[in-house]
mmCIF file of C-alpha atoms in Angstrom:
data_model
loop_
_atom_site.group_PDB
_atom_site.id
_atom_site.type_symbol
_atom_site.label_atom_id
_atom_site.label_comp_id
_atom_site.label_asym_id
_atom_site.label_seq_id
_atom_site.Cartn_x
_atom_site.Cartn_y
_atom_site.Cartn_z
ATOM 1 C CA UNK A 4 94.858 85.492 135.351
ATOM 2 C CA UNK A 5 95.425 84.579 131.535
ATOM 3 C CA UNK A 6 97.455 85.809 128.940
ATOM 4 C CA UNK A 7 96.304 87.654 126.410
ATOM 5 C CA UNK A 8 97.629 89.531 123.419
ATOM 6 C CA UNK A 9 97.443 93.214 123.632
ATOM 7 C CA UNK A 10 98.945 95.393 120.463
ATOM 8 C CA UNK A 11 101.058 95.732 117.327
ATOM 9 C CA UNK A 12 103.659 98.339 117.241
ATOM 10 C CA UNK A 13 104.311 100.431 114.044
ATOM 11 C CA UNK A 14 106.896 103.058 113.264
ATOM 12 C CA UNK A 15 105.515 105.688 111.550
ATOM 13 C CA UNK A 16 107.562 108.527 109.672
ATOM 14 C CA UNK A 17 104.005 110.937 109.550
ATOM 15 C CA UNK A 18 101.664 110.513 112.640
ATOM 16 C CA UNK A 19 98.843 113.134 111.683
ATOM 17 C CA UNK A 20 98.848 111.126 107.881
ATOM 18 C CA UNK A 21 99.028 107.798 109.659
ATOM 19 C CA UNK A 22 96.029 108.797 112.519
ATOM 20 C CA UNK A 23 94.183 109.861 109.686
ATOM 21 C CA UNK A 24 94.005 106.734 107.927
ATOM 22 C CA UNK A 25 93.147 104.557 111.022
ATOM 23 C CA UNK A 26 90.592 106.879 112.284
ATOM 24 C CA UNK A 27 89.294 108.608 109.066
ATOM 25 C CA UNK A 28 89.645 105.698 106.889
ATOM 26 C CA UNK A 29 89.453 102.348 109.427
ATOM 27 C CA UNK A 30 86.792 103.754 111.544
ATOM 28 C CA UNK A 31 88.996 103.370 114.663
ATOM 29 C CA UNK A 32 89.408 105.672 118.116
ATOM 30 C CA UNK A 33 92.327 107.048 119.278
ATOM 31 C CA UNK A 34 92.295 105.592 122.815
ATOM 32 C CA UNK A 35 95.539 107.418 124.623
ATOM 33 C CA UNK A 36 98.316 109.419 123.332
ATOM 34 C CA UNK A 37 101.816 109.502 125.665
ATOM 35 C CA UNK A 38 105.074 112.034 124.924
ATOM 36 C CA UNK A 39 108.359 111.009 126.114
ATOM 37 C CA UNK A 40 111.435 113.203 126.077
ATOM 38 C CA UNK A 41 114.209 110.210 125.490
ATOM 39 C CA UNK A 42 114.323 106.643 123.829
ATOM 40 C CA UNK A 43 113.063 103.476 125.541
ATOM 41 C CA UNK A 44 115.840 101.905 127.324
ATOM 42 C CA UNK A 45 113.593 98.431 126.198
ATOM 43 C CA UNK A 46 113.893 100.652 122.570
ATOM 44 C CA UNK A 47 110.074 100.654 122.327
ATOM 45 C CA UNK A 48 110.899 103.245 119.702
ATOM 46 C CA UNK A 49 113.468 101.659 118.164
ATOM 47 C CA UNK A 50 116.976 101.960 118.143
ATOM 48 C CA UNK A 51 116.254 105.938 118.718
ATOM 49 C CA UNK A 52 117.237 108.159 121.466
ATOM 50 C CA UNK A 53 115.748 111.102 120.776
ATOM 51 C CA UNK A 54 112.409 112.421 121.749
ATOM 52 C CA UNK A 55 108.886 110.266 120.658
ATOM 53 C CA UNK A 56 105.435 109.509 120.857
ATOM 54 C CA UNK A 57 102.832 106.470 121.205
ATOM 55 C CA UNK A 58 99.249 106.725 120.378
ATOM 56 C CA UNK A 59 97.206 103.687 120.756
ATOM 57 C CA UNK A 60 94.389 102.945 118.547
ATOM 58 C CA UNK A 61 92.109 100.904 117.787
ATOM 59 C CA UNK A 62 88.050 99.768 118.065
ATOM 60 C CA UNK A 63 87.372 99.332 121.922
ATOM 61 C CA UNK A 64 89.078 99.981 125.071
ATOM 62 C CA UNK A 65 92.469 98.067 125.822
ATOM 63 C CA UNK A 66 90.992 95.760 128.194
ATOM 64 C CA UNK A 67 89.049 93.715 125.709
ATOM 65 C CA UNK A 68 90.220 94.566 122.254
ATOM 66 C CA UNK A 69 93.431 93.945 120.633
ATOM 67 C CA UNK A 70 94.740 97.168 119.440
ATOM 68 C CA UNK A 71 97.757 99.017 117.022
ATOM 69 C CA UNK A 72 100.600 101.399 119.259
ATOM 70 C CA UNK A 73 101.624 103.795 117.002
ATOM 71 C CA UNK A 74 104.736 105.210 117.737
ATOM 72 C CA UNK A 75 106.571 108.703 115.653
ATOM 73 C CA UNK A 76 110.169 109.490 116.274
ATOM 74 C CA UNK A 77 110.671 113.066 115.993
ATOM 75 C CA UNK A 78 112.073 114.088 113.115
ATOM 76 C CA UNK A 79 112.369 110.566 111.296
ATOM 77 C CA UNK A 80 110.552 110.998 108.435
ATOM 78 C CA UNK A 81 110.906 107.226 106.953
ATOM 79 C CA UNK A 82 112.226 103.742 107.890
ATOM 80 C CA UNK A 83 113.724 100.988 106.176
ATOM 81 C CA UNK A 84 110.653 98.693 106.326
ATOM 82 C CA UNK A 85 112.502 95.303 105.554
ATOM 83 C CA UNK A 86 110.374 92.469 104.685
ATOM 84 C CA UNK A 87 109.823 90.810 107.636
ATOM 85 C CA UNK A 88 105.485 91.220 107.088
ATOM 86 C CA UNK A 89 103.517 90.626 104.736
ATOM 87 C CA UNK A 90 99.817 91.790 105.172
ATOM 88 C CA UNK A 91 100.951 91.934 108.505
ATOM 89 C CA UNK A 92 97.803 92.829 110.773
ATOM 90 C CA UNK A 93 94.413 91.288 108.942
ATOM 91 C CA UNK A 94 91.151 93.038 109.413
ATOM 92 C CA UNK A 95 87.320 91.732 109.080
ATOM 93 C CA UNK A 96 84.281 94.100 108.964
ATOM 94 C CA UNK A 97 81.066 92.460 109.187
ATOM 95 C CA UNK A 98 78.539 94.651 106.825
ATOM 96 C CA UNK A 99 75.682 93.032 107.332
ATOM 97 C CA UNK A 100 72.859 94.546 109.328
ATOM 98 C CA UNK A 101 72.528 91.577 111.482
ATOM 99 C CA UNK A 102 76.551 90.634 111.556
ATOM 100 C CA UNK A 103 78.151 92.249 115.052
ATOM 101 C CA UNK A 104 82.293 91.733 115.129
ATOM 102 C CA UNK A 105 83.400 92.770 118.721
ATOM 103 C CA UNK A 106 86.724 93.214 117.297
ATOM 104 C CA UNK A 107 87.832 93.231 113.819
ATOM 105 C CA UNK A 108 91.230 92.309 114.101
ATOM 106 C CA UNK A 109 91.627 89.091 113.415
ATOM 107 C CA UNK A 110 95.104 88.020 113.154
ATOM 108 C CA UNK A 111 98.545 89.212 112.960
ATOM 109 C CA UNK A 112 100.931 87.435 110.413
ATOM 110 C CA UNK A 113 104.680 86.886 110.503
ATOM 111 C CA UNK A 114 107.277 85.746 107.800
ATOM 112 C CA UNK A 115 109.140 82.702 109.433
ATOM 113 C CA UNK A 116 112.267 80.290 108.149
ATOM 114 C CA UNK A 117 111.093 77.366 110.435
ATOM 115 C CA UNK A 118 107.309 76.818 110.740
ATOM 116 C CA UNK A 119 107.896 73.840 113.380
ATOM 117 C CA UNK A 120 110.583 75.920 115.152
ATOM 118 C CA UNK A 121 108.243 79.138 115.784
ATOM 119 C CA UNK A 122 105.595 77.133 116.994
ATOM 120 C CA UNK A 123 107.377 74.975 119.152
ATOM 121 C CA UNK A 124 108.508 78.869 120.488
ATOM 122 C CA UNK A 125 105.617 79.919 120.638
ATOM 123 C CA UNK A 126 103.967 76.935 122.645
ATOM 124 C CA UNK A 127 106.763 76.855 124.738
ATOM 125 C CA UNK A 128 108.049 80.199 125.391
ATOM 126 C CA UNK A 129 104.725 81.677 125.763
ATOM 127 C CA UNK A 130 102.562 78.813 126.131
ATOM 128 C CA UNK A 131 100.122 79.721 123.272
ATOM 129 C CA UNK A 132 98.198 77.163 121.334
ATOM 130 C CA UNK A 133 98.502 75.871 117.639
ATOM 131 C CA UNK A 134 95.909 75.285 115.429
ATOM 132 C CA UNK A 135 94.607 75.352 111.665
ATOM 133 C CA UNK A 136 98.192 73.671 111.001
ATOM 134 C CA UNK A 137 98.874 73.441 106.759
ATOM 135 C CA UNK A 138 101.775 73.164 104.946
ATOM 136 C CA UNK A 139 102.676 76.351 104.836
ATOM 137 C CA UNK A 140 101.127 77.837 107.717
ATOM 138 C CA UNK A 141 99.832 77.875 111.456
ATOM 139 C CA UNK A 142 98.188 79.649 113.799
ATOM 140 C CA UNK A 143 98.395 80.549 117.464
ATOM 141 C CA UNK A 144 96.634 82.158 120.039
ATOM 142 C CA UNK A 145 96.051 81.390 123.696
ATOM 143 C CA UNK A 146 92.795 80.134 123.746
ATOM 144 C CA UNK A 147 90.540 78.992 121.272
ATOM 145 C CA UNK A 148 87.967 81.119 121.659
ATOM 146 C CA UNK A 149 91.467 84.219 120.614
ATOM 147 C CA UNK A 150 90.552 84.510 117.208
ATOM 148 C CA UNK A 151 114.757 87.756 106.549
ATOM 149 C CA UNK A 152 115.149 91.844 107.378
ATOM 150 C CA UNK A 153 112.999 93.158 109.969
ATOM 151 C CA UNK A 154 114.481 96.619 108.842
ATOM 152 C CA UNK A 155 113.814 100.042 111.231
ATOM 153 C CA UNK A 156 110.479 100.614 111.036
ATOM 154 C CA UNK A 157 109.354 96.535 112.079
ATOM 155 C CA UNK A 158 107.287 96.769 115.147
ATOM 156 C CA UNK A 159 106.875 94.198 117.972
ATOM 157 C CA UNK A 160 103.975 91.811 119.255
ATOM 158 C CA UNK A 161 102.572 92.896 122.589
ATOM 159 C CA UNK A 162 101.314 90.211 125.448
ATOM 160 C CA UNK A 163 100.323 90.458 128.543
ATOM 161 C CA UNK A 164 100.948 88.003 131.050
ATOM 162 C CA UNK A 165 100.948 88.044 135.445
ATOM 163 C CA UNK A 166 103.893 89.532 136.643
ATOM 164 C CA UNK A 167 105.075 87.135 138.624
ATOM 165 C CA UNK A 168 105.577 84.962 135.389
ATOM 166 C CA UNK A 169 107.871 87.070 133.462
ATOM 167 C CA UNK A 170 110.877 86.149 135.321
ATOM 168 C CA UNK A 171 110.111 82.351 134.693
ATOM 169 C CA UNK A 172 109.642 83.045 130.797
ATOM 170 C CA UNK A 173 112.641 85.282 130.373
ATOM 171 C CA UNK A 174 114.116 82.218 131.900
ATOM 172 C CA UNK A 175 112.315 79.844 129.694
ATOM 173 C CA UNK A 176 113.669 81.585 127.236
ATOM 174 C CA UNK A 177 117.501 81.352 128.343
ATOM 175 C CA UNK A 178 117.202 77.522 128.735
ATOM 176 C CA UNK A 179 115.761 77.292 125.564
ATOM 177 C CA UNK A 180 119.226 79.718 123.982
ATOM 178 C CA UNK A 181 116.766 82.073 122.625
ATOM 179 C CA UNK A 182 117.650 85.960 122.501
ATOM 180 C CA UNK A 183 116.443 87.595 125.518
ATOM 181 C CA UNK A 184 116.855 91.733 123.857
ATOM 182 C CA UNK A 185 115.707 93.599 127.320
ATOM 183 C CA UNK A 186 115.586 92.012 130.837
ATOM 184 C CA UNK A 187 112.834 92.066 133.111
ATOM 185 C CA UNK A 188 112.976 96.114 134.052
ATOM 186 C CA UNK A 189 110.708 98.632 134.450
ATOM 187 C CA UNK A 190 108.933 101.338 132.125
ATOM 188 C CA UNK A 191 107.944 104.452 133.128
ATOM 189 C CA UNK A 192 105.275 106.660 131.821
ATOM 190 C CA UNK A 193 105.086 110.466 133.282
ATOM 191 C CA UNK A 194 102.176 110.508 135.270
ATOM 192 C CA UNK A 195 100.631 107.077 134.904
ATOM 193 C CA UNK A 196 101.692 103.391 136.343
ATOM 194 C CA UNK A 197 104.904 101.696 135.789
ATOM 195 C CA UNK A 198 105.224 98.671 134.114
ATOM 196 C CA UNK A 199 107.143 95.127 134.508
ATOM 197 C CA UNK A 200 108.422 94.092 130.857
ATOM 198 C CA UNK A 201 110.789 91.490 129.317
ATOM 199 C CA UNK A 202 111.624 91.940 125.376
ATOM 200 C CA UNK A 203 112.365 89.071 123.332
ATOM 201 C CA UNK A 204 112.721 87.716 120.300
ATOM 202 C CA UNK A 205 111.537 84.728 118.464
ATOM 203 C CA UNK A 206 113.872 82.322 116.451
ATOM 204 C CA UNK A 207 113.396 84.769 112.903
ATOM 205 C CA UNK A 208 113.605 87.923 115.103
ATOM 206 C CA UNK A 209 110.230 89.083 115.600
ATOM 207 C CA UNK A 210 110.215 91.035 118.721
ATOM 208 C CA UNK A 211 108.060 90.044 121.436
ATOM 209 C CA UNK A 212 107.330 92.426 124.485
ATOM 210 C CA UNK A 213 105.454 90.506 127.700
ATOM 211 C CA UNK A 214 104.372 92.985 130.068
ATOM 212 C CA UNK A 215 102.707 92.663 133.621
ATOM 213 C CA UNK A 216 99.082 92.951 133.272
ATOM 214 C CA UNK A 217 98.100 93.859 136.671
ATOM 215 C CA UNK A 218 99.903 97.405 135.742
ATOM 216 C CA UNK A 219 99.175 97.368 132.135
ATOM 217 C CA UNK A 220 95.210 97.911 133.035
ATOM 218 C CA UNK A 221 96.064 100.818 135.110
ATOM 219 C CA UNK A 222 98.490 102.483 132.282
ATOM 220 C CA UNK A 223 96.416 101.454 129.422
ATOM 221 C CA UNK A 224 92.714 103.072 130.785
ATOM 222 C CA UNK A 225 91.005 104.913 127.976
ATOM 223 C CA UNK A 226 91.265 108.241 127.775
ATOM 224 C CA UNK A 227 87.890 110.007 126.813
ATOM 225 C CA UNK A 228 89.840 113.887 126.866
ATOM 226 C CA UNK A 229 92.344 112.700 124.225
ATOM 227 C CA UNK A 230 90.244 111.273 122.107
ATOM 228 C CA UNK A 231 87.920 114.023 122.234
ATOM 229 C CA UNK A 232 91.080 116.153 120.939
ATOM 230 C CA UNK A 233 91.976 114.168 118.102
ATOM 231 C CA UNK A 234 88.086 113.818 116.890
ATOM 232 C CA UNK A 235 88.308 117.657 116.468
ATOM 233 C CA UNK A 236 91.540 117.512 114.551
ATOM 234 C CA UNK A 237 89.907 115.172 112.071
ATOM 235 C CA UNK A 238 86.415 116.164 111.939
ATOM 236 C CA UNK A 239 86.671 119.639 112.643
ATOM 237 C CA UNK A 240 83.375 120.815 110.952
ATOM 238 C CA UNK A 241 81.670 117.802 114.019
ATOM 239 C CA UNK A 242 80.304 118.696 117.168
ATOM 240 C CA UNK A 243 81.644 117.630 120.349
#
């Protein structure tokens, strides 16, 4: 079983605004939609306790497409974005009639103080592969066929890996005297699988969350009735 990367998390202070843009405006789905009544204890919300959402969304199912969790805090209207990112999740569309893009995210980027430092992280933390190497830049992925104030409302970079092998990269990661922010525990969702996850973060602070796949699949199944739902809050004049 390989890694993979799976998601991009952003805080949003107005979910119906933000759901409209990435549906109405991106062209993508809204593939599940989970309530919870209290903060993550791996603060997958943030540094909030109080009650919040996630809504995935993106241009294909989970399994096979790299995705955005969007996540609302009731009744936090704004965050201090920081400025860790910088055109932080990059987009292609393909418009011509003979052009097909699977999956139109292409990258995500991240503000670094050490370029050699995050990759040698990277490589050897989560055992992803460098290349395109410039001056000024690098990028990573884990095969090659995978195309400063982080403030409240920075998100975190999602990847799944076996279970089995989180232990030995929260470990890794120990050795290495990198922060480890949440120990391998357990997340809950009501009424759908729970799932292994260590949270750490890289030597500028991005936060990384590696979650057990084998679970992950389960949790993260599409969920035709809630998108359904949210197609009639946007297009309410559509049939369906």
């Amino acid at each position: 079983m390989m890694r993979r990367a799976l998601h991009y998390v952003i805080r949003v202070g107005n979910l119906m605004d933000s759901l409209c843009f990435y549906v109405g405006k991106l062209g993508m789905r809204v593939l599940r939609h989970e309530e919870f009544a209290q903060g993550c204890k791996a603060t997958c919300n943030g540094p909030f306790g109080g009650k919040w959402s996630k809504t995935m969304v993106g241009y294909g199912p989970e399994d096979d497409h790299f995705v955005l969790e969007v996540v609302y805090n009731y009744g936090i209207s704004s965050y201090d974005l920081g400025n860790f990112h910088y055109n932080a999740v990059d987009m292609q569309f393909l418009t011509l009639a003979n052009d097909r893009c699977l999956d139109p995210f292409r990258r995500v980027t991240l503000r670094v103080r050490d370029l050699n430092e995050s990759r040698d992280y990277y490589e050897q933390i989560l055992g992803m592969k460098s290349s395109n190497i410039e001056n000024d830049s690098i990028s990573l992925a884990f095969s090659d066929d995978q195309d400063f104030d982080p403030g409240e409302g920075c998100g975190r970079t999602a990847f799944a890996c076996p279970t089995n092998e989180l232990a030995s990269i929260e470990e890794a990661a120990k050795q290495a005297e990198y922060n480890v922010l949440t120990s391998l525990t357990e997340l809950d969702t009501p009424g759908k699988a729970t799932v292994s996850v260590v949270i750490l973060a890289d030597p500028d602070g991005h936060e990384i969350c590696c979650v057990g796949d084998e679970n992950y699949r389960d949790l993260s199944k599409w969920e035709p009735e809630t998108e359904l739902v949210w197609k009639r809050v946007f297009f309410p004049s559509s049939k369906y």
